[in-house]
XYZ file of N, CA and C in Angstrom:
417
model
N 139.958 63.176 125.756
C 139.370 64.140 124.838
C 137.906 64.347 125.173
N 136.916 63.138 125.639
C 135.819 63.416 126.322
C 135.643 64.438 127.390
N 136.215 63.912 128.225
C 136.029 65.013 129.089
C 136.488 66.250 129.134
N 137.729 66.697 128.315
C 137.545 67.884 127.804
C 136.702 68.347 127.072
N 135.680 67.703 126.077
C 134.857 68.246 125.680
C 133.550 68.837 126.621
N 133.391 68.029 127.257
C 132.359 67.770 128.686
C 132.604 69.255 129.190
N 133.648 69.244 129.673
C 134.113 70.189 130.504
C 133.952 71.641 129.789
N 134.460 71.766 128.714
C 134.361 72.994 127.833
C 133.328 72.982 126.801
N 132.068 72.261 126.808
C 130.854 72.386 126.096
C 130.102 73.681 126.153
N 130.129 74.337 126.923
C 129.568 75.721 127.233
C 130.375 76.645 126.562
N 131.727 77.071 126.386
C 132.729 77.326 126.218
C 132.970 77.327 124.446
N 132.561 76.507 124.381
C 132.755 76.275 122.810
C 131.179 76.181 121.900
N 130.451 76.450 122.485
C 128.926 76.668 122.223
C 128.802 78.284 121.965
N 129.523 78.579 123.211
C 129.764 80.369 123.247
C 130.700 80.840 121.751
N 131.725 79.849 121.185
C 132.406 80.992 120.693
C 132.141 80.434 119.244
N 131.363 79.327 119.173
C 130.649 78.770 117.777
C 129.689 80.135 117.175
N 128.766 80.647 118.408
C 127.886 81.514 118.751
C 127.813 82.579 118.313
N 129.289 82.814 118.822
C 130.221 84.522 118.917
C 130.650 84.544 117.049
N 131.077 83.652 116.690
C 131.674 83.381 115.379
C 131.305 83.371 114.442
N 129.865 82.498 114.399
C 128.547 83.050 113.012
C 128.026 84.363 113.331
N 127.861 84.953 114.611
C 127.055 86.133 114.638
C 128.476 87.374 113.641
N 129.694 86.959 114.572
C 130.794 87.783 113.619
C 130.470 87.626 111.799
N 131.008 86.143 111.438
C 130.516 86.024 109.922
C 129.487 86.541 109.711
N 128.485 86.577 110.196
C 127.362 86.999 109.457
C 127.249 88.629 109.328
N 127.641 89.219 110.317
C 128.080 90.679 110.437
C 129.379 91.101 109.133
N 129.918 90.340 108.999
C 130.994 90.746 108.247
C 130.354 90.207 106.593
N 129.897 89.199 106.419
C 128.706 88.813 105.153
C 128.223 90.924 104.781
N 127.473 90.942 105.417
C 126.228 92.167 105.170
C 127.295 92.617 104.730
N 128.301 93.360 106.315
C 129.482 94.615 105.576
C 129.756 94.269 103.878
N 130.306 93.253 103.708
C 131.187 92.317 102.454
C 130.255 92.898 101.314
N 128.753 92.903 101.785
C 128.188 92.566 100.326
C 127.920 94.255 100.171
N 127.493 95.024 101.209
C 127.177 95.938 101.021
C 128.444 97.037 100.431
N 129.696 96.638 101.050
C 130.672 96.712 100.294
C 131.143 96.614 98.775
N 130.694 95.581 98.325
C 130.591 94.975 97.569
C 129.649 95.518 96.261
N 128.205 95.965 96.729
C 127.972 96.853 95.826
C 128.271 98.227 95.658
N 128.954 98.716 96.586
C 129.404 100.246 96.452
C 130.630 100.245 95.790
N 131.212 99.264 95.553
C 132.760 99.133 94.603
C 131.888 98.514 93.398
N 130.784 98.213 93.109
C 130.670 97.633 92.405
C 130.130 98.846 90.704
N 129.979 100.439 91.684
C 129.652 101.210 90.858
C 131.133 102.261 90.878
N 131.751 101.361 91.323
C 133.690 101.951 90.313
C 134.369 100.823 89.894
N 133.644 99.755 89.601
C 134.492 99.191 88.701
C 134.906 97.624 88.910
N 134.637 97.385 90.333
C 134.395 95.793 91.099
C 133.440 95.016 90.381
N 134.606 94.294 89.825
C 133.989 93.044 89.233
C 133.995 91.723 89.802
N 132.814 90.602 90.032
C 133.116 89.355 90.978
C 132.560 88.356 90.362
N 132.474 86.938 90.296
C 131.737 86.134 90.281
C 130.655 85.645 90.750
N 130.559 85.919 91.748
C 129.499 85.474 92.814
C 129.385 85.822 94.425
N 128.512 86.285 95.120
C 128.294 86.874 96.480
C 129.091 86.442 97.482
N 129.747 84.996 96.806
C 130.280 84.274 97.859
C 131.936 84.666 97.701
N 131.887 84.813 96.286
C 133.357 85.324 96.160
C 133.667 86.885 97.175
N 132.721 87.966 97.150
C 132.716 89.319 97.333
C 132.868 88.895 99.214
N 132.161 87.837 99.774
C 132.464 87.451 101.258
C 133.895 87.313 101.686
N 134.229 85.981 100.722
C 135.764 85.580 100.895
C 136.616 86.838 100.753
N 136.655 87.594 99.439
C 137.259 88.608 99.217
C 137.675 89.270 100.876
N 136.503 89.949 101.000
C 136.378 90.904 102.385
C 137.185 90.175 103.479
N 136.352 89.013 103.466
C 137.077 87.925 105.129
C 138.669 88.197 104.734
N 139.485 87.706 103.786
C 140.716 87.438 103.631
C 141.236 88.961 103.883
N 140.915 89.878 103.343
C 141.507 90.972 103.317
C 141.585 91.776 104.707
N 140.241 91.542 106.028
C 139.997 91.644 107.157
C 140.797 90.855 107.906
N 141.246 89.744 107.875
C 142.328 88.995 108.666
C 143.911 90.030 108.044
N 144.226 89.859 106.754
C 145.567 90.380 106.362
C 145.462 91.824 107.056
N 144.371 92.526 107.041
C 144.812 93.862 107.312
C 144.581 94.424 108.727
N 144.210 93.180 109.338
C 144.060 93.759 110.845
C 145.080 93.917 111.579
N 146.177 92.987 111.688
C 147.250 93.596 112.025
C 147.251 95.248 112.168
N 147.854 95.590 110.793
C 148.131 96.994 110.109
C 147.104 97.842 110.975
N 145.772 97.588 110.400
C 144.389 98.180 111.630
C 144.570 98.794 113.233
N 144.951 97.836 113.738
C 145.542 98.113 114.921
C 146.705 99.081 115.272
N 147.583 99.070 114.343
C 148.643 100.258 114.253
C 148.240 101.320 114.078
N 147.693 101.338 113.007
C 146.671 102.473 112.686
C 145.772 103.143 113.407
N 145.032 102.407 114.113
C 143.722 102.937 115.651
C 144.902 103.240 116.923
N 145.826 102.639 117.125
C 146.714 102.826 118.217
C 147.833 104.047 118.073
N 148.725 104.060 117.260
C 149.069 105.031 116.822
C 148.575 106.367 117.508
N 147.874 107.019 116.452
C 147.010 108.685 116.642
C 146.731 108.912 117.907
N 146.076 107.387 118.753
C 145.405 107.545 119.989
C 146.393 107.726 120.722
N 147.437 107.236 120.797
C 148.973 107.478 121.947
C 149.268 108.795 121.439
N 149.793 109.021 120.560
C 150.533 110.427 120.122
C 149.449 111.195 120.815
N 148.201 111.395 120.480
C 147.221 112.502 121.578
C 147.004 111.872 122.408
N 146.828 111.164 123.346
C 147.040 110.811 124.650
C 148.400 111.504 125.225
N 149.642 111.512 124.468
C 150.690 112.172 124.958
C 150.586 113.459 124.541
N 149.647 113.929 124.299
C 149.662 115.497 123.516
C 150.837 115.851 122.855
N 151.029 115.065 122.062
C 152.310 115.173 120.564
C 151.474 115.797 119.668
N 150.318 115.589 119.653
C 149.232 116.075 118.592
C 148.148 116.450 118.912
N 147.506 117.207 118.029
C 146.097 117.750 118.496
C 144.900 116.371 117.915
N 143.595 116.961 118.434
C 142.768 116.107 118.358
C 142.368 116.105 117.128
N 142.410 116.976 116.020
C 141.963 116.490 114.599
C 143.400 116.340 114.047
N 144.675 116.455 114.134
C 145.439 115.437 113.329
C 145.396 114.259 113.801
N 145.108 113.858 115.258
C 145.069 112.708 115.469
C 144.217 111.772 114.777
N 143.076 112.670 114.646
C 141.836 111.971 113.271
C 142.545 112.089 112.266
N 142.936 112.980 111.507
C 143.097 112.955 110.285
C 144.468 111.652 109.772
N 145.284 112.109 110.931
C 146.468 110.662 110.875
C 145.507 109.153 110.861
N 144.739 109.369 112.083
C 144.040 107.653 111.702
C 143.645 107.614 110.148
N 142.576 108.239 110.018
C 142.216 108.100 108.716
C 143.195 107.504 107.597
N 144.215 108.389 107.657
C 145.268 107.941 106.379
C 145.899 106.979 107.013
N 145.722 106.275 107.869
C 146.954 105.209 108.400
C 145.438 104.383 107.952
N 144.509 104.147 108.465
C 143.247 103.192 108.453
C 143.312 102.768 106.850
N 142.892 103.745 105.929
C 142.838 103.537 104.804
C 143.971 103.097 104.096
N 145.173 103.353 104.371
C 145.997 102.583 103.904
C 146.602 101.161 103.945
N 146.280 100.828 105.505
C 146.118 99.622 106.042
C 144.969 98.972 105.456
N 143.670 99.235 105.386
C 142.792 98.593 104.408
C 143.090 98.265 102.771
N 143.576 99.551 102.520
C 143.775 99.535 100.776
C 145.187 98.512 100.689
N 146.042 98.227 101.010
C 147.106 97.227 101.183
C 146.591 95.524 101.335
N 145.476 95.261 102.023
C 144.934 94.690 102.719
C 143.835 93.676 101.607
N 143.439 94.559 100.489
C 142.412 94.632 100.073
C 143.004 94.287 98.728
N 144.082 95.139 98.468
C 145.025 94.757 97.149
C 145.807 93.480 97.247
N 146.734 93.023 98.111
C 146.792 91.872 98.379
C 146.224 90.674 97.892
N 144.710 90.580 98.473
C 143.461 89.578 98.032
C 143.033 89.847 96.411
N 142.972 90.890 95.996
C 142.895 91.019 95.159
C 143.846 90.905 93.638
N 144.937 90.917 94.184
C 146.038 90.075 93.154
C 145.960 88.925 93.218
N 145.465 87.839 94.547
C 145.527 86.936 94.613
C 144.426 85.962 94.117
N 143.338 86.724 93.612
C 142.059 86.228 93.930
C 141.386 86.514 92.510
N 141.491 85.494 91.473
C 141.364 85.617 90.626
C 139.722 85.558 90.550
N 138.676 85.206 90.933
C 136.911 85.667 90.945
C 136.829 86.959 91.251
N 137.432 87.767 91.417
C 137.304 89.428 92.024
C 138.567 90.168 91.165
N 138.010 91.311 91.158
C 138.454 92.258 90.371
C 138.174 93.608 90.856
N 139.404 94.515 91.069
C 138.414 95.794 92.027
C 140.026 96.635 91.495
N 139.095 97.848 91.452
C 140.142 99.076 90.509
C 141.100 99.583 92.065
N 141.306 100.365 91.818
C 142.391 101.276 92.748
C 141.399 101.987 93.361
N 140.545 102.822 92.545
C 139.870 103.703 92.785
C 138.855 103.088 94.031
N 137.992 102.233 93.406
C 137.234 101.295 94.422
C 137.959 101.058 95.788
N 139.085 100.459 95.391
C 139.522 100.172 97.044
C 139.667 101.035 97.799
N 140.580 102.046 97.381
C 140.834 103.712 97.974
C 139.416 104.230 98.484
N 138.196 104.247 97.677
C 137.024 104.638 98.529
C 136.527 103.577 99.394
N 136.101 102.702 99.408
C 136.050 101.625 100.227
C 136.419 101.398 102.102
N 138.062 101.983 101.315
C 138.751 101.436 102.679
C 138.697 103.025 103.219
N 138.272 103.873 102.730
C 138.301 105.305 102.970
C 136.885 105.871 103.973
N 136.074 104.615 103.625
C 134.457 104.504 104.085
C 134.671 104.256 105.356
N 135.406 102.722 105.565
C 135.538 101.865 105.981
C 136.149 102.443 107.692
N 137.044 103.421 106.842
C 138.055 104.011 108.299
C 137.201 105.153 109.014
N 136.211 105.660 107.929
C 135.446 106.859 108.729
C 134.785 106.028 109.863
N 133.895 104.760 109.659
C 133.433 103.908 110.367
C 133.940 103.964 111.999
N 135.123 104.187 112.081
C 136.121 104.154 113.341
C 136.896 105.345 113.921
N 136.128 106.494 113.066
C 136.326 107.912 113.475
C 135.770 108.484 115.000
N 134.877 107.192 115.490
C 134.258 107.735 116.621
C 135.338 107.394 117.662
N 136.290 106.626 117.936
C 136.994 106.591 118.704
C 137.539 107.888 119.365
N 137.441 108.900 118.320
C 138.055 109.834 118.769
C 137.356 111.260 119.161
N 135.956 110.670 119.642
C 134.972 111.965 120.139
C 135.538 112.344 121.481
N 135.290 113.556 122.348
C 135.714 113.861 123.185
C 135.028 112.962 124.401
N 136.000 112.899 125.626
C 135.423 112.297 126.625
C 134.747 112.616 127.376
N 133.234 112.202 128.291
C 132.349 112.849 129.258
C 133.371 112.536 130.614
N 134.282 113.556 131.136
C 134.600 112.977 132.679
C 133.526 113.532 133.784
């Protein structure tokens, strides 16, 4: 076990590294989140609850996330679709994958409290965030 540590000390320094800089990135989102649901109706206990909230609901709904960003992008890559349903499909696949995601934790998670309405804008924010995927390409 030593010398695996030895060996992969760099390695695991890197992704200790990689991992608070993520948490801490996802903290800000959480809270800033956090007060924009908080003027429809998000109710919490404490800053730390509104973190957990977010983290749990970001693991459950990434899956879904990925379907959602992949999706639109194949169908217009195969020109099945044009380039703004392909947006407009992410969007409603994104946000629904979030709002699922978000409700989940939130049945489960008795320090938090967040309306329909809240989540629906939220995760509605959340997906515009990832609208750039789909700007046109410089070839």
């Amino acid at each position: 076990m030593r010398k695996w540590w030895i060996d992969n000390r760099e390695k695991m320094k890197t992704f200790i590294i990689c991992g608070m800089i993520f948490m801490g990135m996802l903290s800000i989102i959480a809270l800033v989140c956090g007060v924009i649901m908080r003027f429809l109706g998000f109710q919490y206990e404490s800053a730390g609850s509104i973190v957990l909230f977010f983290t749990i609901a970001t693991v459950i709904s990434y899956p879904l996330n990925l379907v959602a960003g992949a999706l639109p992008k194949a169908l217009y890559e195969l020109k099945r679709i044009s380039k703004l349903c392909a947006l407009v499909l992410y969007l409603i696949l994104d946000t629904t994958a979030t709002s699922l995601g978000l409700t989940a934790v939130d049945n489960c998670m008795s320090s938090v409290s967040a309306t329909t309405i809240s989540i629906v804008i939220i995760s509605f924010l959340l997906a515009l965030l990832g609208k750039d995927d789909f700007k046109d390409k410089q070839e």
